[in-house]
Amino acid sequence: MDKAIKKAVERYKVLAGQMKDEELELKQLEKQIKEYAGENRDLFDDNDQLVFDNGVKVAVRRSTKLFGSNQSKELLLAKLGDEFAVIKLDDKAVIEAAAADKALQKQLDKFDLQVSTVETLMLYA
């Protein structure tokens, strides 16, 4: 095996290990900082940000969400009709079913759809 690639693989392994350790520490620090920010909302500026001296910021982002049980949402959908419904094809289920279902395979061909294998190179350390 090529000397340069051996060196690259060794360096990759070292850096990947360091990143895992740093990501764990980063998550812990992030949790600590967010807890501090949550307990000290009075320190936020007019832009809803808590800015530390080193440039680290905690910003408040707001989004509107609909809360309630799935059953309640289903009842609302039944009342309102399909205007607010989202229908999505379950690609994984179609791929699994197409392996044994000739009629489904014909439908895929009819609509110019194909089930193909895609290769992706993954690197692990």
XYZ file of N, CA, C and O in Angstrom:
500
model
N 0.848 -1.183 0.000
C 0.000 0.000 0.000
C 0.895 1.249 0.000
O 1.934 1.275 0.639
N 0.446 2.260 -0.659
C 1.155 3.528 -0.808
C 1.446 4.161 0.552
O 0.588 4.187 1.436
N 2.661 4.692 0.725
C 3.075 5.319 1.982
C 2.201 6.523 2.337
O 1.835 6.727 3.496
N 1.864 7.328 1.331
C 1.064 8.539 1.565
C -0.327 8.178 2.070
O -0.863 8.837 2.966
N -0.919 7.132 1.512
C -2.272 6.754 1.939
C -2.235 6.150 3.343
O -3.139 6.369 4.151
N -1.181 5.409 3.660
C -1.044 4.877 5.029
C -0.977 6.022 6.035
O -1.606 5.979 7.087
N -0.211 7.050 5.686
C -0.078 8.203 6.562
C -1.421 8.929 6.694
O -1.820 9.337 7.794
N -2.151 9.071 5.584
C -3.459 9.734 5.603
C -4.447 8.959 6.461
O -5.208 9.543 7.235
N -4.434 7.635 6.346
C -5.352 6.792 7.116
C -5.045 6.899 8.610
O -5.955 7.001 9.438
N -3.784 6.887 8.970
C -3.406 7.018 10.373
C -3.826 8.376 10.933
O -4.379 8.472 12.021
N -3.556 9.432 10.171
C -3.923 10.780 10.621
C -5.440 10.907 10.754
O -5.953 11.516 11.695
N -6.178 10.323 9.797
C -7.644 10.341 9.837
C -8.145 9.688 11.116
O -9.032 10.206 11.780
N -7.574 8.529 11.437
C -8.011 7.808 12.639
C -7.784 8.649 13.894
O -8.659 8.738 14.761
N -6.640 9.292 13.987
C -6.329 10.132 15.145
C -7.315 11.295 15.239
O -7.897 11.559 16.296
N -7.512 11.993 14.118
C -8.404 13.159 14.124
C -9.854 12.761 14.395
O -10.564 13.465 15.116
N -10.299 11.637 13.826
C -11.676 11.182 14.051
C -11.902 10.883 15.532
O -12.950 11.218 16.086
N -10.929 10.276 16.176
C -11.036 10.003 17.607
C -11.100 11.283 18.414
O -11.887 11.404 19.356
N -10.260 12.251 18.041
C -10.271 13.540 18.738
C -11.612 14.243 18.550
O -12.151 14.842 19.485
N -12.156 14.177 17.334
C -13.436 14.839 17.055
C -14.560 14.244 17.892
O -15.420 14.967 18.385
N -14.573 12.923 18.033
C -15.611 12.284 18.842
C -15.555 12.798 20.279
O -16.581 13.114 20.881
N -14.340 12.867 20.816
C -14.176 13.378 22.181
C -14.618 14.837 22.264
O -15.297 15.245 23.209
N -14.226 15.630 21.282
C -14.559 17.051 21.290
C -16.052 17.278 21.086
O -16.636 18.180 21.685
N -16.694 16.445 20.248
C -18.137 16.585 20.047
C -18.898 16.294 21.336
O -19.878 16.968 21.647
N -18.456 15.313 22.079
C -19.088 14.998 23.357
C -18.937 16.175 24.321
O -19.902 16.610 24.950
N -17.722 16.709 24.404
C -17.489 17.860 25.277
C -18.292 19.064 24.800
O -18.864 19.809 25.603
N -18.354 19.254 23.480
C -19.102 20.372 22.906
C -20.584 20.297 23.282
O -21.188 21.298 23.667
N -21.161 19.100 23.213
C -22.565 18.929 23.588
C -22.795 19.263 25.059
O -23.797 19.875 25.418
N -21.867 18.842 25.908
C -21.991 19.128 27.337
C -21.897 20.630 27.603
O -22.656 21.179 28.398
N -20.955 21.286 26.928
C -20.807 22.731 27.096
C -22.031 23.469 26.566
O -22.505 24.431 27.179
N -22.542 23.013 25.423
C -23.735 23.630 24.841
C -24.917 23.534 25.801
O -25.642 24.507 26.005
N -25.084 22.371 26.411
C -26.168 22.182 27.385
C -26.004 23.141 28.553
O -26.965 23.793 28.980
N -24.780 23.257 29.055
C -24.501 24.135 30.196
C -24.795 25.598 29.831
O -25.413 26.330 30.610
N -24.374 26.010 28.649
C -24.582 27.397 28.221
C -26.071 27.680 28.011
O -26.579 28.728 28.426
N -26.792 26.742 27.405
C -28.234 26.939 27.189
C -28.988 26.995 28.512
O -29.932 27.774 28.659
N -28.583 26.163 29.473
C -29.220 26.212 30.792
C -28.986 27.573 31.441
O -29.904 28.166 32.006
N -27.761 28.070 31.354
C -27.442 29.386 31.899
C -28.299 30.454 31.230
O -28.874 31.317 31.898
N -28.385 30.378 29.909
C -29.172 31.372 29.166
C -30.641 31.305 29.561
O -31.299 32.334 29.736
N -31.172 30.097 29.724
C -32.564 29.949 30.115
C -32.864 30.522 31.477
O -33.950 31.045 31.725
N -31.885 30.437 32.364
C -32.054 30.951 33.723
C -31.762 32.445 33.823
O -32.036 33.058 34.852
N -31.187 33.027 32.785
C -30.786 34.434 32.826
C -31.314 35.200 31.621
O -30.569 35.926 30.944
N -32.604 35.064 31.363
C -33.214 35.721 30.202
C -33.115 37.246 30.294
O -33.152 37.932 29.288
N -32.942 37.770 31.493
C -32.829 39.215 31.669
C -31.521 39.764 31.073
O -31.394 40.967 30.847
N -30.574 38.903 30.773
C -29.301 39.336 30.190
C -29.346 39.447 28.661
O -28.395 39.901 28.043
N -30.460 39.045 28.070
C -30.592 39.087 26.611
C -30.774 40.529 26.150
O -31.390 41.345 26.830
N -30.253 40.837 24.966
C -30.365 42.193 24.428
C -31.682 42.365 23.663
O -32.533 41.468 23.658
N -31.844 43.508 22.993
C -33.077 43.809 22.260
C -33.298 42.880 21.069
O -34.407 42.792 20.539
N -32.251 42.221 20.609
C -32.365 41.274 19.497
C -32.581 39.844 19.979
O -32.406 38.894 19.210
N -32.942 39.693 21.238
C -33.133 38.369 21.845
C -31.884 37.504 21.745
O -31.944 36.324 21.404
N -30.742 38.125 22.053
C -29.482 37.400 22.044
C -28.722 37.655 23.337
O -28.737 38.753 23.868
N -28.046 36.622 23.774
C -27.107 36.749 24.880
C -25.735 36.613 24.250
O -25.381 35.550 23.741
N -24.981 37.707 24.241
C -23.683 37.717 23.578
C -22.586 37.755 24.631
O -22.563 38.638 25.487
N -21.689 36.790 24.564
C -20.571 36.728 25.496
C -19.391 37.516 24.933
O -19.323 37.797 23.737
N -18.446 37.855 25.784
C -17.298 38.680 25.399
C -16.484 38.071 24.258
O -15.907 38.792 23.450
N -16.438 36.737 24.164
C -15.628 36.101 23.125
C -16.388 35.923 21.806
O -15.881 35.322 20.868
N -17.607 36.445 21.726
C -18.379 36.366 20.491
C -19.397 35.237 20.434
O -20.205 35.170 19.512
N -19.369 34.335 21.390
C -20.367 33.259 21.446
C -21.719 33.889 21.727
O -21.834 34.772 22.574
N -22.734 33.440 20.990
C -24.083 33.993 21.148
C -25.079 32.879 21.427
O -24.962 31.788 20.907
N -26.047 33.205 22.223
C -27.229 32.365 22.381
C -28.380 33.216 21.877
O -28.628 34.304 22.386
N -29.035 32.737 20.829
C -30.130 33.492 20.229
C -31.440 32.753 20.430
O -31.479 31.523 20.443
N -32.504 33.512 20.580
C -33.831 32.933 20.707
C -34.452 32.891 19.321
O -34.491 33.896 18.612
N -34.890 31.720 18.916
C -35.605 31.558 17.649
C -37.005 31.073 17.983
O -37.182 30.169 18.786
N -37.970 31.681 17.381
C -39.357 31.310 17.649
C -39.983 30.705 16.406
O -39.737 31.174 15.298
N -40.785 29.685 16.624
C -41.574 29.102 15.544
C -42.938 28.743 16.110
O -43.077 28.502 17.304
N -43.913 28.737 15.273
C -45.269 28.421 15.691
C -45.536 26.953 15.395
O -45.243 26.474 14.302
N -46.047 26.235 16.371
C -46.314 24.806 16.226
C -47.723 24.502 16.707
O -48.255 25.199 17.559
N -48.286 23.460 16.159
C -49.599 22.979 16.564
C -49.400 21.827 17.536
O -48.769 20.828 17.205
N -49.889 21.970 18.751
C -49.734 20.942 19.764
C -51.067 20.258 20.009
O -52.118 20.879 19.945
N -51.010 18.986 20.303
C -52.198 18.201 20.612
C -51.945 16.750 20.246
O -50.930 16.411 19.634
N -52.878 15.912 20.601
C -52.710 14.485 20.327
C -52.931 14.205 18.839
O -53.585 14.985 18.126
N -52.394 13.089 18.379
C -52.604 12.680 16.988
C -54.082 12.445 16.718
O -54.573 12.747 15.629
N -54.783 11.931 17.715
C -56.214 11.678 17.556
C -56.954 12.995 17.324
O -57.815 13.091 16.441
N -56.614 14.007 18.074
C -57.248 15.317 17.898
C -56.937 15.894 16.521
O -57.800 16.475 15.861
N -55.717 15.715 16.080
C -55.334 16.207 14.758
C -56.082 15.463 13.656
O -56.498 16.063 12.659
N -56.263 14.156 13.832
C -57.012 13.365 12.854
C -58.470 13.816 12.801
O -59.065 13.899 11.721
N -59.069 14.110 13.955
C -60.454 14.590 13.993
C -60.585 15.935 13.284
O -61.538 16.165 12.528
N -59.618 16.817 13.506
C -59.617 18.118 12.832
C -59.485 17.935 11.329
O -60.208 18.572 10.550
N -58.596 17.060 10.901
C -58.397 16.811 9.479
C -59.666 16.248 8.841
O -60.040 16.642 7.734
N -60.343 15.361 9.543
C -61.592 14.797 9.034
C -62.639 15.891 8.871
O -63.435 15.885 7.921
N -62.649 16.850 9.771
C -63.613 17.952 9.718
C -63.281 18.945 8.596
O -64.163 19.446 7.907
N -61.991 19.220 8.410
C -61.571 20.239 7.448
C -61.439 19.728 6.025
O -61.436 20.511 5.078
N -61.284 18.434 5.865
C -61.088 17.894 4.524
C -59.611 17.843 4.182
O -58.743 18.083 5.013
N -59.334 17.570 2.905
C -57.949 17.335 2.512
C -57.152 18.606 2.194
O -56.001 18.533 1.783
N -57.746 19.771 2.429
C -57.044 21.024 2.150
C -55.736 21.124 2.949
O -54.756 21.696 2.491
N -55.711 20.544 4.146
C -54.542 20.642 5.002
C -53.794 19.310 5.113
O -52.920 19.167 5.951
N -54.126 18.352 4.275
C -53.481 17.042 4.312
C -52.212 17.055 3.468
O -52.124 17.733 2.455
N -51.227 16.292 3.919
C -49.992 16.109 3.173
C -49.860 14.617 2.889
O -49.870 13.800 3.815
N -49.741 14.278 1.632
C -49.582 12.881 1.254
C -48.202 12.729 0.641
O -47.820 13.494 -0.239
N -47.475 11.741 1.116
C -46.115 11.534 0.653
C -45.914 10.061 0.351
O -46.362 9.201 1.108
N -45.243 9.775 -0.743
C -44.945 8.401 -1.112
C -43.891 7.836 -0.170
O -42.867 8.471 0.086
N -44.127 6.659 0.343
C -43.160 5.978 1.202
C -42.201 5.206 0.304
O -42.441 4.047 -0.049
N -41.119 5.866 -0.101
C -40.166 5.269 -1.040
C -39.667 3.907 -0.570
O -39.581 2.959 -1.359
N -39.325 3.808 0.702
C -38.777 2.565 1.247
C -39.778 1.413 1.094
O -39.404 0.316 0.685
N -41.039 1.671 1.395
C -42.066 0.628 1.278
C -42.254 0.214 -0.179
O -42.421 -0.972 -0.479
N -42.218 1.176 -1.102
C -42.358 0.865 -2.524
C -41.191 0.000 -2.990
O -41.384 -0.997 -3.693
N -39.978 0.355 -2.581
C -38.790 -0.415 -2.973
C -38.892 -1.849 -2.472
O -38.636 -2.806 -3.213
N -39.290 -2.004 -1.209
C -39.412 -3.350 -0.637
C -40.497 -4.155 -1.338
O -40.308 -5.329 -1.641
N -41.634 -3.532 -1.614
C -42.752 -4.241 -2.245
C -42.464 -4.566 -3.709
O -42.873 -5.612 -4.217
N -41.754 -3.693 -4.390
C -41.495 -3.876 -5.823
C -40.656 -5.109 -6.107
O -40.759 -5.695 -7.194
N -39.860 -5.535 -5.155
C -39.015 -6.703 -5.354
C -39.837 -7.954 -5.671
O -39.392 -8.815 -6.429
N -41.046 -8.053 -5.124
C -41.864 -9.252 -5.303
C -43.185 -8.985 -6.026
O -43.952 -9.911 -6.269
N -43.472 -7.746 -6.380
C -44.774 -7.385 -6.936
C -44.626 -6.936 -8.391
O -44.233 -5.813 -8.674
N -44.960 -7.848 -9.315
C -44.803 -7.554 -10.756
C -45.712 -6.410 -11.197
O -45.319 -5.587 -12.024
N -46.922 -6.349 -10.642
C -47.846 -5.266 -11.017
C -47.270 -3.906 -10.597
O -47.357 -2.929 -11.355
N -46.685 -3.863 -9.420
C -46.070 -2.623 -8.954
C -44.870 -2.264 -9.833
O -44.667 -1.098 -10.171
N -44.102 -3.266 -10.220
C -42.964 -3.021 -11.117
C -43.432 -2.406 -12.437
O -42.801 -1.488 -12.967
N -44.559 -2.885 -12.957
C -45.111 -2.332 -14.201
C -45.538 -0.882 -14.007
O -45.346 -0.041 -14.888
N -46.136 -0.586 -12.853
C -46.540 0.791 -12.567
C -45.317 1.709 -12.478
O -45.346 2.842 -12.965
N -44.257 1.220 -11.861
C -43.028 2.005 -11.787
C -42.511 2.312 -13.192
O -42.145 3.444 -13.494
N -42.511 1.287 -14.059
C -42.067 1.484 -15.447
C -42.966 2.479 -16.170
O -42.486 3.354 -16.890
N -44.264 2.354 -15.954
C -45.229 3.229 -16.619
C -44.974 4.700 -16.284
O -45.104 5.578 -17.131
N -44.602 4.958 -15.034
C -44.365 6.333 -14.603
C -42.881 6.719 -14.662
O -42.464 7.725 -14.106
N -42.113 5.890 -15.369
C -40.679 6.148 -15.578
C -39.932 6.282 -14.244
O -39.110 7.171 -14.066
N -40.257 5.382 -13.319
C -39.571 5.329 -12.035
C -38.722 4.062 -12.005
O -39.102 3.042 -12.580
N -37.589 4.136 -11.335
C -36.678 2.997 -11.285
C -36.188 2.784 -9.866
O -35.956 3.745 -9.137
N -36.030 1.519 -9.521
C -35.404 1.163 -8.259
C -33.964 0.810 -8.591
O -33.713 -0.098 -9.373
N -33.038 1.557 -8.052
C -31.620 1.346 -8.350
C -30.810 1.322 -7.060
O -31.189 1.920 -6.063
N -29.678 0.666 -7.136
C -28.748 0.647 -6.017
C -27.735 1.767 -6.229
O -27.204 1.937 -7.318
N -27.523 2.529 -5.196
C -26.576 3.645 -5.247
C -25.453 3.341 -4.272
O -25.707 2.946 -3.131
N -24.225 3.504 -4.724
C -23.088 3.284 -3.845
C -22.623 4.605 -3.246
O -22.525 5.602 -3.934
N -22.344 4.558 -1.963
C -21.795 5.714 -1.262
C -20.604 5.204 -0.455
O -20.705 4.195 0.231
N -19.503 5.897 -0.558
C -18.339 5.504 0.235
C -18.447 6.128 1.616
O -18.673 7.322 1.765
N -18.339 5.293 2.626
C -18.410 5.757 4.004
C -17.057 5.486 4.646
O -16.438 4.461 4.392
N -16.632 6.391 5.478
C -15.349 6.264 6.142
C -15.578 6.162 7.633
O -16.344 6.932 8.213
N -14.981 5.171 8.284
C -15.143 4.964 9.715
C -13.774 4.892 10.367
O -12.814 4.393 9.781
N -13.690 5.374 11.576
C -12.429 5.276 12.323
C -12.664 4.524 13.609
O -13.718 4.479 14.146
